[in-house]
Coordinates of C-alpha atoms in Angstrom, one line a residue:
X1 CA 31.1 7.7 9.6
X2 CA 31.6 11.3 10.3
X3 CA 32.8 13.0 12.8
X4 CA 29.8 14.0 15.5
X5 CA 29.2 17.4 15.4
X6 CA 29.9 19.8 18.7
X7 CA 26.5 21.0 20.1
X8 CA 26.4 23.2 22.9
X9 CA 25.0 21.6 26.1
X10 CA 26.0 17.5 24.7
X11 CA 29.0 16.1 25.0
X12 CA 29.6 13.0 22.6
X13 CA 29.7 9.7 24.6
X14 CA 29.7 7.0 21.2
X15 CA 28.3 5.9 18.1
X16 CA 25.1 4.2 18.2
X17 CA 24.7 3.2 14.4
X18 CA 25.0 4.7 10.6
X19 CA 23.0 4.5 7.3
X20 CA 23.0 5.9 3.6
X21 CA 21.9 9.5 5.0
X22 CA 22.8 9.9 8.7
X23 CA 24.3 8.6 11.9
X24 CA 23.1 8.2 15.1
X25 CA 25.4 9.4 18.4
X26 CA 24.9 9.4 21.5
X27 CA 25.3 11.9 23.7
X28 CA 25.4 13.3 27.6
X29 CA 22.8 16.4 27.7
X30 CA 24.1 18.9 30.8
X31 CA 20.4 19.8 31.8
X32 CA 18.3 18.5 32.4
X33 CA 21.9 15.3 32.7
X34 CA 20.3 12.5 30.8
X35 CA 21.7 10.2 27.9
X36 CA 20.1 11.1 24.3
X37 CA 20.4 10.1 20.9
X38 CA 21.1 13.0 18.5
X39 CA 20.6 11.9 14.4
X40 CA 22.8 14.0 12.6
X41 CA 22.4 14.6 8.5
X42 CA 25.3 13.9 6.6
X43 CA 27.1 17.0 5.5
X44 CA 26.2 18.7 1.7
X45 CA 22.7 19.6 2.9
X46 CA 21.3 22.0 0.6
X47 CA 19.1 24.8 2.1
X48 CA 16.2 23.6 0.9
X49 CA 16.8 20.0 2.9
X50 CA 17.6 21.6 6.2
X51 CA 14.0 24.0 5.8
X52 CA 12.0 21.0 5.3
X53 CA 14.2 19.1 7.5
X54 CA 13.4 21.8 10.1
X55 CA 9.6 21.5 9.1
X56 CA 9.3 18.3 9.6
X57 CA 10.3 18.4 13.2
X58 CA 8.2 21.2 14.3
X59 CA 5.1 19.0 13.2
X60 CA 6.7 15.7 14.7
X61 CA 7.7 17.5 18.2
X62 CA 4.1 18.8 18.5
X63 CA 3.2 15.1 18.2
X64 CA 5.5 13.0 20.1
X65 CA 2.9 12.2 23.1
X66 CA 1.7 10.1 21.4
X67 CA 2.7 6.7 22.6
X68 CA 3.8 5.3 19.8
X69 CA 5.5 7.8 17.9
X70 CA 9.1 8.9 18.4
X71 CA 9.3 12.1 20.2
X72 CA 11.7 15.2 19.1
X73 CA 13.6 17.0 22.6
X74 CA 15.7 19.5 20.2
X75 CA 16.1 20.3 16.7
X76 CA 18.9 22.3 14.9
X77 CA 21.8 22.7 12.7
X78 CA 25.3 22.7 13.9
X79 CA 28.4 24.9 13.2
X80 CA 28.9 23.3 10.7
X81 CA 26.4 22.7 8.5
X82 CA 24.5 19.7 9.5
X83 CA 20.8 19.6 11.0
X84 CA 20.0 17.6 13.9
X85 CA 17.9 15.6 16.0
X86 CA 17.9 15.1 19.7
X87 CA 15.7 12.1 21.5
X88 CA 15.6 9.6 24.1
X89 CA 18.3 7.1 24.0
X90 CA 17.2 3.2 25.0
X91 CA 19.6 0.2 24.2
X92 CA 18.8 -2.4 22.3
X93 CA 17.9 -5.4 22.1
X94 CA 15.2 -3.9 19.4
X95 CA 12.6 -6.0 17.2
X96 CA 15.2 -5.8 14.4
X97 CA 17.8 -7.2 16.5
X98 CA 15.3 -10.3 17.7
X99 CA 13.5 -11.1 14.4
X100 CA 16.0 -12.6 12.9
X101 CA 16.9 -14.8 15.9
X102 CA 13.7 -15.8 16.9
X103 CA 10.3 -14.8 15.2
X104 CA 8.3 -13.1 18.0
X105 CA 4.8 -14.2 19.3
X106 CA 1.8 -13.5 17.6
X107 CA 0.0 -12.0 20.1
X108 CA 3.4 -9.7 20.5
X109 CA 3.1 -8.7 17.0
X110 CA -0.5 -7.9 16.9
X111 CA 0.5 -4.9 20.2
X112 CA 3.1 -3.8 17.9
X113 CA 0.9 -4.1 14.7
X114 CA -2.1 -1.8 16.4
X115 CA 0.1 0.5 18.0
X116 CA 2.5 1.0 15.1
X117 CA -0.9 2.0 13.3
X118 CA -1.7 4.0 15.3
X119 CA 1.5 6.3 15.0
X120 CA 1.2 6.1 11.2
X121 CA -2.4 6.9 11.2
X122 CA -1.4 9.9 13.3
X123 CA 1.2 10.7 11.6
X124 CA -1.0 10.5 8.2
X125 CA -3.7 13.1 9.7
X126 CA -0.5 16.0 10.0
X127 CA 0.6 15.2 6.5
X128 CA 3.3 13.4 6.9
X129 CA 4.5 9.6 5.2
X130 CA 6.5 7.6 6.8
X131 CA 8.0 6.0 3.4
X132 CA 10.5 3.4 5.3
X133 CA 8.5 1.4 7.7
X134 CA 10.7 -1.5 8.6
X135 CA 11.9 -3.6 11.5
X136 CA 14.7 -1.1 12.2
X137 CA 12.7 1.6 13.0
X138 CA 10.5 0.1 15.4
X139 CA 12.3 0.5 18.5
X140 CA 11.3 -0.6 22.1
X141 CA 10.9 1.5 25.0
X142 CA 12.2 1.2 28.3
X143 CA 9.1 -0.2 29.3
X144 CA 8.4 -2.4 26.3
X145 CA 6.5 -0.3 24.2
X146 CA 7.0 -0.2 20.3
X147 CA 7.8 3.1 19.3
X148 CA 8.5 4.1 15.6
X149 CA 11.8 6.5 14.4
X150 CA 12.4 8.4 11.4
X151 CA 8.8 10.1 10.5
X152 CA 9.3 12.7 8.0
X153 CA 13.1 12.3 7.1
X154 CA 12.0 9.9 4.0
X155 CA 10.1 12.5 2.8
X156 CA 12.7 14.9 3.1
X157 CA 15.4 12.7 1.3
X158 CA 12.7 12.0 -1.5
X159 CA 12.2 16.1 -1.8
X160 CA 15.3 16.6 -2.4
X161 CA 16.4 13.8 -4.5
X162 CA 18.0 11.8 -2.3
X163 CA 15.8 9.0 -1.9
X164 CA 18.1 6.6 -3.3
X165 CA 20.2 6.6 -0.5
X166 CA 17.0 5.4 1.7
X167 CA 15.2 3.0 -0.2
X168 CA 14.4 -0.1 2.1
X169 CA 13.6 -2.4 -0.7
X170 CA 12.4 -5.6 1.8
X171 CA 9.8 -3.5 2.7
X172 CA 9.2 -1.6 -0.2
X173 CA 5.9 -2.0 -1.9
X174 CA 5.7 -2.4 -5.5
X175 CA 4.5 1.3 -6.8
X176 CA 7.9 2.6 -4.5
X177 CA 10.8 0.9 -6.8
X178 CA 9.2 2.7 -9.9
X179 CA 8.7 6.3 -8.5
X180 CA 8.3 7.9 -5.8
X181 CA 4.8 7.4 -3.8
X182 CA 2.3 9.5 -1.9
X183 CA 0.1 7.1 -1.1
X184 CA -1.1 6.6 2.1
X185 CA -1.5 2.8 1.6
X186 CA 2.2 2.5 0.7
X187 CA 3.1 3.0 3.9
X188 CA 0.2 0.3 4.9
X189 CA 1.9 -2.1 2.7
X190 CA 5.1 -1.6 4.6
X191 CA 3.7 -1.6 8.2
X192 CA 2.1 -5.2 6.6
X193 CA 5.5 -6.5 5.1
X194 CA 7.2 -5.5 8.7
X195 CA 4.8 -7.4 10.7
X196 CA 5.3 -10.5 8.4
X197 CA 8.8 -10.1 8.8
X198 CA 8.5 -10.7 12.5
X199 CA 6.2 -14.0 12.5
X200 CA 8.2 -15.3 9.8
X201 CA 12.2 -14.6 11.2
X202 CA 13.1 -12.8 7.6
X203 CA 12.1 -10.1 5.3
X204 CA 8.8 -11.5 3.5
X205 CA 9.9 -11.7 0.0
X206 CA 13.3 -13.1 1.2
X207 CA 13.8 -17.3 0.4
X208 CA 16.3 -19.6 2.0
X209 CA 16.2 -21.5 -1.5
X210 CA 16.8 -18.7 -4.0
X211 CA 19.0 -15.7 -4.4
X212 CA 17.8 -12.6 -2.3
X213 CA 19.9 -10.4 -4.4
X214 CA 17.9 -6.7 -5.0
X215 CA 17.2 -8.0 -8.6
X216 CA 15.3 -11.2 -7.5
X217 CA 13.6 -9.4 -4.8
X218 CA 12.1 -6.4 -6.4
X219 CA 10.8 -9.1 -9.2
X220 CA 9.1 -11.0 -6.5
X221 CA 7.6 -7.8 -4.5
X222 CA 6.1 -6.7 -8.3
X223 CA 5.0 -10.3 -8.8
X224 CA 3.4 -10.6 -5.5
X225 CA 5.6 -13.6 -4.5
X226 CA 5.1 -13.7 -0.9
X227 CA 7.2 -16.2 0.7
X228 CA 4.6 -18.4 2.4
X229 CA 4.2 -18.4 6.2
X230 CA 4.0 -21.7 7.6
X231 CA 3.5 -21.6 11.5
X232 CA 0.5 -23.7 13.4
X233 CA -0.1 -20.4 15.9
X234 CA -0.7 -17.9 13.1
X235 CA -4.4 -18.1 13.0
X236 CA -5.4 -17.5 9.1
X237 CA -7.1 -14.5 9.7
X238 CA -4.1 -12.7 10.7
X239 CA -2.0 -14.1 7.5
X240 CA -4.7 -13.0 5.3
X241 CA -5.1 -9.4 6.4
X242 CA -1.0 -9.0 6.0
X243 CA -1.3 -10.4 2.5
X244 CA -4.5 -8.2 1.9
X245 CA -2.3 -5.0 2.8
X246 CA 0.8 -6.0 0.9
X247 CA -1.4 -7.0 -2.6
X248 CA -0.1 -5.4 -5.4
X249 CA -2.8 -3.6 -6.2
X250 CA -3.0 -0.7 -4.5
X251 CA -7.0 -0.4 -4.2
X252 CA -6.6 -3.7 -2.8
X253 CA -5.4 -2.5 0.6
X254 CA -6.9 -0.9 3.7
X255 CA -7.8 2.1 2.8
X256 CA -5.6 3.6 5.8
X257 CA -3.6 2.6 8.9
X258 CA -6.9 3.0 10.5
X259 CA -8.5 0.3 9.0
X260 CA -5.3 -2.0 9.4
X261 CA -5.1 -1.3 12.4
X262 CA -8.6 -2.4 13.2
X263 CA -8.5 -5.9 11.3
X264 CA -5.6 -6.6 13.7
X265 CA -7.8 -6.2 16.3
X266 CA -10.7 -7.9 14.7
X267 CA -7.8 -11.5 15.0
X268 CA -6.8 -10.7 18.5
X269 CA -10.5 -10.8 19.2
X270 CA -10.7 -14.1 17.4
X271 CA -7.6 -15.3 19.8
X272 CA -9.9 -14.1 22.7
X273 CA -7.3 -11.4 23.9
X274 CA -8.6 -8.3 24.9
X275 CA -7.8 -5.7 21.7
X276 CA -5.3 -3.2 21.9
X277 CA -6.3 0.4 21.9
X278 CA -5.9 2.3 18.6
X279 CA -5.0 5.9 19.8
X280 CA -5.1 8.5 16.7
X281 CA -4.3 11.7 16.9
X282 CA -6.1 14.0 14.6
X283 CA -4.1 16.7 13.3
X284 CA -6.2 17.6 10.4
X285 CA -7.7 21.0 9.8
X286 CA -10.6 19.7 10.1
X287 CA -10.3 17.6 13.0
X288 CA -11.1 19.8 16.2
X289 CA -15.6 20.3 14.3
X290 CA -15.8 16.9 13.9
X291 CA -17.7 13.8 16.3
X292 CA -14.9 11.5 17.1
X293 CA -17.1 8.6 18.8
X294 CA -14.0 6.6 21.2
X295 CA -15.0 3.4 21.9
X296 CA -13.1 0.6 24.2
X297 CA -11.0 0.0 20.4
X298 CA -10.7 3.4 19.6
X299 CA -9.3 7.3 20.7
X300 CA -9.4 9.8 18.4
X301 CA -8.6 12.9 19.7
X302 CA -8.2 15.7 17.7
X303 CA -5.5 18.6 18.1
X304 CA -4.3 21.9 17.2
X305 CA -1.0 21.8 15.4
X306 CA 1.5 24.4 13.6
X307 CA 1.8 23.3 9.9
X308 CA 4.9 24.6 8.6
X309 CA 4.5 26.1 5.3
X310 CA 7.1 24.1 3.7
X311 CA 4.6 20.7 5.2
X312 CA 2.1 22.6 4.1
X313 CA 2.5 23.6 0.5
X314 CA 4.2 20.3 -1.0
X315 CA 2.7 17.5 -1.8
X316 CA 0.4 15.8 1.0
X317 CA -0.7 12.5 1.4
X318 CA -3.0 11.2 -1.2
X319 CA -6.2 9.1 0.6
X320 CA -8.6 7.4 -1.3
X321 CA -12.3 8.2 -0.7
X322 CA -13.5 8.0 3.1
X323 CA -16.6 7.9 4.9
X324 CA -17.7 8.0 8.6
X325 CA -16.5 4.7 9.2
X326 CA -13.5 4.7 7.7
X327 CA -11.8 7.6 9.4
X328 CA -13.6 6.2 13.0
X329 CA -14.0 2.4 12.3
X330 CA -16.4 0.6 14.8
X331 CA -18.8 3.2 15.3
X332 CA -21.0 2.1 13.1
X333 CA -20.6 -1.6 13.1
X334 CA -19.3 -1.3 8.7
X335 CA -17.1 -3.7 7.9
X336 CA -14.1 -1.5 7.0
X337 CA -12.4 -3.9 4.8
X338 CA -10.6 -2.4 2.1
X339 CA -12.5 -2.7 -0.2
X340 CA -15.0 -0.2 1.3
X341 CA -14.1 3.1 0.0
X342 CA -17.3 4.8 1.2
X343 CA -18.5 8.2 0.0
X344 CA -16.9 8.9 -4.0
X345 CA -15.5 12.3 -2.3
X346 CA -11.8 12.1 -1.7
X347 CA -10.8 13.5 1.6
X348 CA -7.4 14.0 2.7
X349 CA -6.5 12.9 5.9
X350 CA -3.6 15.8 6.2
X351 CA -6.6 18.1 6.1
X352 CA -4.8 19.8 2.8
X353 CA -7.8 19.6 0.7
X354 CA -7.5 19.4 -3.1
X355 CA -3.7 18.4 -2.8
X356 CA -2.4 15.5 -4.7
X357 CA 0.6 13.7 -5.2
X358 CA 1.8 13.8 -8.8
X359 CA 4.6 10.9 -8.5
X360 CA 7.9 11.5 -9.8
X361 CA 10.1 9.8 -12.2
X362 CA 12.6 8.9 -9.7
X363 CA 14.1 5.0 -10.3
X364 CA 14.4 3.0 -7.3
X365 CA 16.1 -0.1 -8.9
X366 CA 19.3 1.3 -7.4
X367 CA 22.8 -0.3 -6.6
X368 CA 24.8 -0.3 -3.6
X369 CA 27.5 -1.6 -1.5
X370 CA 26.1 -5.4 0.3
X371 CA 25.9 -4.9 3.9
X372 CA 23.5 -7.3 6.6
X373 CA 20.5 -5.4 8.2
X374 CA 21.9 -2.5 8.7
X375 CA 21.9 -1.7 4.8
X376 CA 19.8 -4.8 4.2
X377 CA 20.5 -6.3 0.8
X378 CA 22.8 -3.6 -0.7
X379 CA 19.9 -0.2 0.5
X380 CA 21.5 1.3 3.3
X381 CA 18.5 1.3 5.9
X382 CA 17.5 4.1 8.1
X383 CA 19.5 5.0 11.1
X384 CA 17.2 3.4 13.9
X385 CA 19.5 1.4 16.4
X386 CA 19.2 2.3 19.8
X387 CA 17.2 4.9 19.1
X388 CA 14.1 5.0 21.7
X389 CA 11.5 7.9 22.5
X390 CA 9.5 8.7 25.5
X391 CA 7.1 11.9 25.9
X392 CA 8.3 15.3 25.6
X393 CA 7.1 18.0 28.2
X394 CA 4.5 20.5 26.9
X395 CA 3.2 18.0 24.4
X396 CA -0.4 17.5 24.0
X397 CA -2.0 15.4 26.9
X398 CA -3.8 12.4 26.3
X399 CA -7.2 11.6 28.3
X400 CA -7.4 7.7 28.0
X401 CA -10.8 6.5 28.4
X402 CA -11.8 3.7 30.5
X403 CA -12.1 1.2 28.1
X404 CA -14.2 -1.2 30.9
X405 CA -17.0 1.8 31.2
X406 CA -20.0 2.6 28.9
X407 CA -23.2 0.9 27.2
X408 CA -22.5 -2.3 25.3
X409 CA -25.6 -2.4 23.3
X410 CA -25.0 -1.4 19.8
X411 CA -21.2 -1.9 19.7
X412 CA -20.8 2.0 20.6
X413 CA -18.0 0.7 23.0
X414 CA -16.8 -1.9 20.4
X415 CA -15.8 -5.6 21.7
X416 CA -13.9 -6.6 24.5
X417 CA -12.4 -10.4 25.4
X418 CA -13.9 -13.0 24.6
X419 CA -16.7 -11.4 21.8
X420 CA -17.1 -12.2 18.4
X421 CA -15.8 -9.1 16.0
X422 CA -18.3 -7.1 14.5
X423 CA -16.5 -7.1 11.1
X424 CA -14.5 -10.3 11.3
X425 CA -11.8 -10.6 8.1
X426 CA -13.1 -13.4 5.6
X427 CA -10.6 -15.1 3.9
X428 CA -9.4 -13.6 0.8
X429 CA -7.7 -16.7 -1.2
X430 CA -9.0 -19.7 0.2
X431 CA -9.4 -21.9 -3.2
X432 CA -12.9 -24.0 -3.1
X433 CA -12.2 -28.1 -2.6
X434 CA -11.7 -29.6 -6.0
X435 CA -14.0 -31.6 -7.3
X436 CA -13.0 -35.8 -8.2
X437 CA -14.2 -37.5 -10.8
X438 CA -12.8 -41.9 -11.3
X439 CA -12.5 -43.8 -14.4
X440 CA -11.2 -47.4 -14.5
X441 CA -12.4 -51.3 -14.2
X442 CA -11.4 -53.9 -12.6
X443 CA -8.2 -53.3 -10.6
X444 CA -7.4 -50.8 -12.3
X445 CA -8.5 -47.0 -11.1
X446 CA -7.8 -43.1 -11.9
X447 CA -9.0 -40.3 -10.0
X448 CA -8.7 -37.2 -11.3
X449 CA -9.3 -33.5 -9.7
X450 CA -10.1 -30.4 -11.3
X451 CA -10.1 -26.8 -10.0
X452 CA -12.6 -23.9 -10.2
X453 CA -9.7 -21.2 -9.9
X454 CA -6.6 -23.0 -10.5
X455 CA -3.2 -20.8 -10.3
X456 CA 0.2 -21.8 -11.0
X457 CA 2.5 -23.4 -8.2
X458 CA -0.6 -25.1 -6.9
X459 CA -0.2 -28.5 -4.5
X460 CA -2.3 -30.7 -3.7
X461 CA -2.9 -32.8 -0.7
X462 CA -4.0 -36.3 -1.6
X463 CA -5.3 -38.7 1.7
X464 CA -6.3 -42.3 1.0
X465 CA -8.7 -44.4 3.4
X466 CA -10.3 -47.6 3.1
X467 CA -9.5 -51.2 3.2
X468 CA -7.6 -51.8 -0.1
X469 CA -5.1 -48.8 1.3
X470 CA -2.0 -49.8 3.3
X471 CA -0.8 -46.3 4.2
X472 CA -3.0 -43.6 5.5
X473 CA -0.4 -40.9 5.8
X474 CA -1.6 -37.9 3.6
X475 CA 1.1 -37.3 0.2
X476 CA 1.5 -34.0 -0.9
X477 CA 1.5 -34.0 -4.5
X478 CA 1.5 -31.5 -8.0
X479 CA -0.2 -33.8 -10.5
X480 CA -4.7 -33.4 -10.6
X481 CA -4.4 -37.3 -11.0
X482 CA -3.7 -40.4 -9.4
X483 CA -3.6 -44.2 -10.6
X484 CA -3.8 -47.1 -8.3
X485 CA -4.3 -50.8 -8.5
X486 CA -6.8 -52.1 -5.8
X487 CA -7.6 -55.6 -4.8
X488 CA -10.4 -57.6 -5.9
X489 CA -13.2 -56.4 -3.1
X490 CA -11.1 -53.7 -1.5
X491 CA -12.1 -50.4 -1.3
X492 CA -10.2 -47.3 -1.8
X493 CA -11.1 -43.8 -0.8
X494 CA -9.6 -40.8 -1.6
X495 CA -10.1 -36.6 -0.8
X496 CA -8.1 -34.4 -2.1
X497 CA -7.3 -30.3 -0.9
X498 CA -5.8 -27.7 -2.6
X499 CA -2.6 -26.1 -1.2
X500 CA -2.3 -22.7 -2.2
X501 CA 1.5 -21.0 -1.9
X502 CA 1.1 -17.8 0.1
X503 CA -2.5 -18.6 0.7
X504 CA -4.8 -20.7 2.0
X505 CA -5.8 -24.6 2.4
X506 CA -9.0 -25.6 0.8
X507 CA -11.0 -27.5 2.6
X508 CA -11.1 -31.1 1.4
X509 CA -13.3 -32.6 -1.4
X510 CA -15.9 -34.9 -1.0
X511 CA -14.6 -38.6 -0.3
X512 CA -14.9 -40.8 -3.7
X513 CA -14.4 -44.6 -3.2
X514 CA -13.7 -47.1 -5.9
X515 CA -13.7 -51.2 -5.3
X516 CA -11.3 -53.6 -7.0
X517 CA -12.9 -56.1 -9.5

């Protein structure tokens, strides 16, 4: 740790927490007297860092009312060299401090889920990526609200070649630990991997069994070797949008936090709780001509913001090909799924039109000193503890709707408790029931299974019923065959269900019965 600069007007109280490329302290502000956080840069920032740095800010502070995004009271550079952020300080316990002690509640992680997307989807509209979406930097207000740190400072590092020091590899999705990524949908896949973290009590590629060295991990996040999530609550819906968002192939995903955020709603629906509002706010140049339609799901509102010319002129956010409904999901009653790309036109949702991301050749299969959390499996993580934001005066006000007003015909207000979704999420690996065949005489019988999409690592569920069986209990098996004796008369019956690591149950086949000779 370094030494916390002197700022005029803060006196230094502690040290909240450190990381690879900055350290959090708190500090007593003199007026208005309140407690902050200030994240200072390490020292050996190059101009160039502490302009963007600088950059980034401006945008951020001009849209920290939103309620889920961390807001900026000061900016600067001290005497000595090193830039600086002031916001609100909270204690913990945060959600990376509970996690790992108890996974939280679905229907805790679905608020989170929508109003974390919400933030990025915001934050996406201005230009800026997120890059290190992770447990740690979702922090929790005083009054329980999820709130996410460190926009823009990834992007900084990654300008200025200092990405290595941030990498979050947990979290990282596949395209990250080859170069650097301006994909909207990488941060998708991280907001994704986070939520999975927290119904599962550990990062989602991490195994009790097997070594969770950087090595193994970044072979299973290119592999696609989700450690499977086995909890009776989780409803399969919600397991199958997180592993939709964190496939491997990119075009795969949601085409933007937007749309995430939406099929989180679409399961909280299905659990008949009333959906949490997705509030966007629409920085784009565009933004302020266009029809937002708000619904009881949805609040777009569009606003006026300063884009710094150093935001403005590198590169932007690349976003695949929108339509209506993807950048205002619901109003139309579309699906949204991400496999909807809408119109061929690419759209950017920073409003930078014609920008895209050429990525780099930087390596992210870096090395570094083991440390828990805090530098989680060797990457030192992003400075996030105790952080916490609340709204900074002279933001932009928001004007919440009434979400309990307005026509329900046509789904123009969307779907409140106890509806069915208008675009529920179908299941996107749930194998088809095998199919049995038997062979055999006498006493003696074989049944064998075959699969219409078999896949490596595939289980089976085998369950016996009739007479000639002794023991009903289901037995969970890897072999497509099985060979009993039965009884002279008996009957034996037998279904059998695929088990799919990662993915789904199929349902079970039909019942074939044999009878002892």
């Amino acid at each position: 740790m370094q030494q916390p600069p002197q700022i005029p007007g803060f006196h230094f109280v502690d040290l909240v927490g450190e990381g690879g490329f900055a350290d959090v302290f708190r500090y007593q502000q003199e007026l208005p007297t309140r407690q902050v956080a200030i994240k200072v840069l390490r020292s050996g920032s190059d101009a160039a860092s502490i302009e963007l740095f600088r950059a980034e800010a401006n945008v951020m502070a001009q849209l920290s009312n939103h309620p889920s995004i961390v807001p900026i009271y000061q900016a600067g550079v001290s005497s000595d060299g090193r830039a600086f952020l002031v916001m609100e300080y909270c204690p913990p316990p945060h959600v990376a401090q509970r996690y790992r002690t108890q996974p939280l509640a679905v229907a805790e992680v679905l608020d989170i889920g929508v109003k974390i997307a919400s933030a990025v989807e915001t934050a996406h509209r201005a230009g800026i990526l997120h890059r290190d979406i992770k447990p740690h930097n979702i922090l929790t207000s005083t009054f329980g609200v999820p709130l996410l740190t460190d926009f823009g400072i990834a992007s900084v590092v990654g300008e200025t070649g200092a990405g290595a020091q941030g990498l979050s590899i947990p979290w990282s999705p596949p395209e990250s630990l080859a170069a650097d990524s301006h994909d909207v949908r990488s941060d998708v896949y991280s907001l994704a991997a986070t939520l999975y973290s927290l119904l599962i009590g550990h990062p989602p590629f991490e195994r009790r069994d097997a070594s969770n060295d950087n090595a193994s991990l970044m072979t299973r996040i290119e592999r696609g070797q989700l450690t499977p999530l086995r909890r009776p609550d989780v409803p399969a819906s919600l397991v199958d949008v997180l592993r939709r968002a964190m496939s491997v192939e990119v075009e795969r995903r949601p085409v933007s936090a937007m749309v995430l955020g939406r099929q989180l709603q679409d399961v909280q629906i299905e659990l008949r709780q009333s959906p949490t509002r997705l509030e966007v706010m629409d920085a784009s140049p565009s933004a302020l001509g266009e029809e937002h339609p708000n619904d009881a799901r949805t609040l777009v509102r569009p606003v006026s913001v300063i884009i710094p010319a150093a935001v403005h002129d590198r590169p932007g956010p690349l976003q695949p090909g929108l339509d209506e409904d993807t950048r205002n999901p619901g109003h139309s009653g579309h699906s949204g799924h991400s496999g909807h790309s809408g119109h061929s036109g690419h759209a950017s949702l920073s409003g930078h039109s014609g920008r895209r991301a050429a990525t780099g050749g930087r390596s992210a299969r870096r090395s570094g000193p083991q440390r828990s959390e805090e530098r989680q499996l060797g990457v030192p993580a992003r400075i996030g503890i105790g952080v916490v934001v609340a709204a900074v005066a002279g933001a932009i006000g928001f004007a919440l709707l009434d979400g309990s007003s307005g026509d329900q015909d046509g789904g123009k207000d969307g779907t409140l408790r106890g509806e069915d979704p208008p675009n529920p999420v179908e299941l996107l690996d749930r194998p088809p029931a095998p199919v049995v065949s038997k062979s055999g005489k006498g006493a003696r019988w074989t049944f064998t299974w075959a699969q219409e999409t078999p896949r490596p690592g595939d289980r089976f569920k085998v369950l016996l019923s009739g007479d000639g069986v002794q023991q009903s209990a289901p037995e969970y098996i890897e072999a497509t065959s099985k060979t009993l004796t039965v009884e002279r008369d008996a009957t034996v019956c037998i279904e059998v269900a695929v088990i799919r690591e990662g993915g789904e149950t199929s349902a079970l086949s039909q019942r074939t019965c044999v009878t002892g000779g």
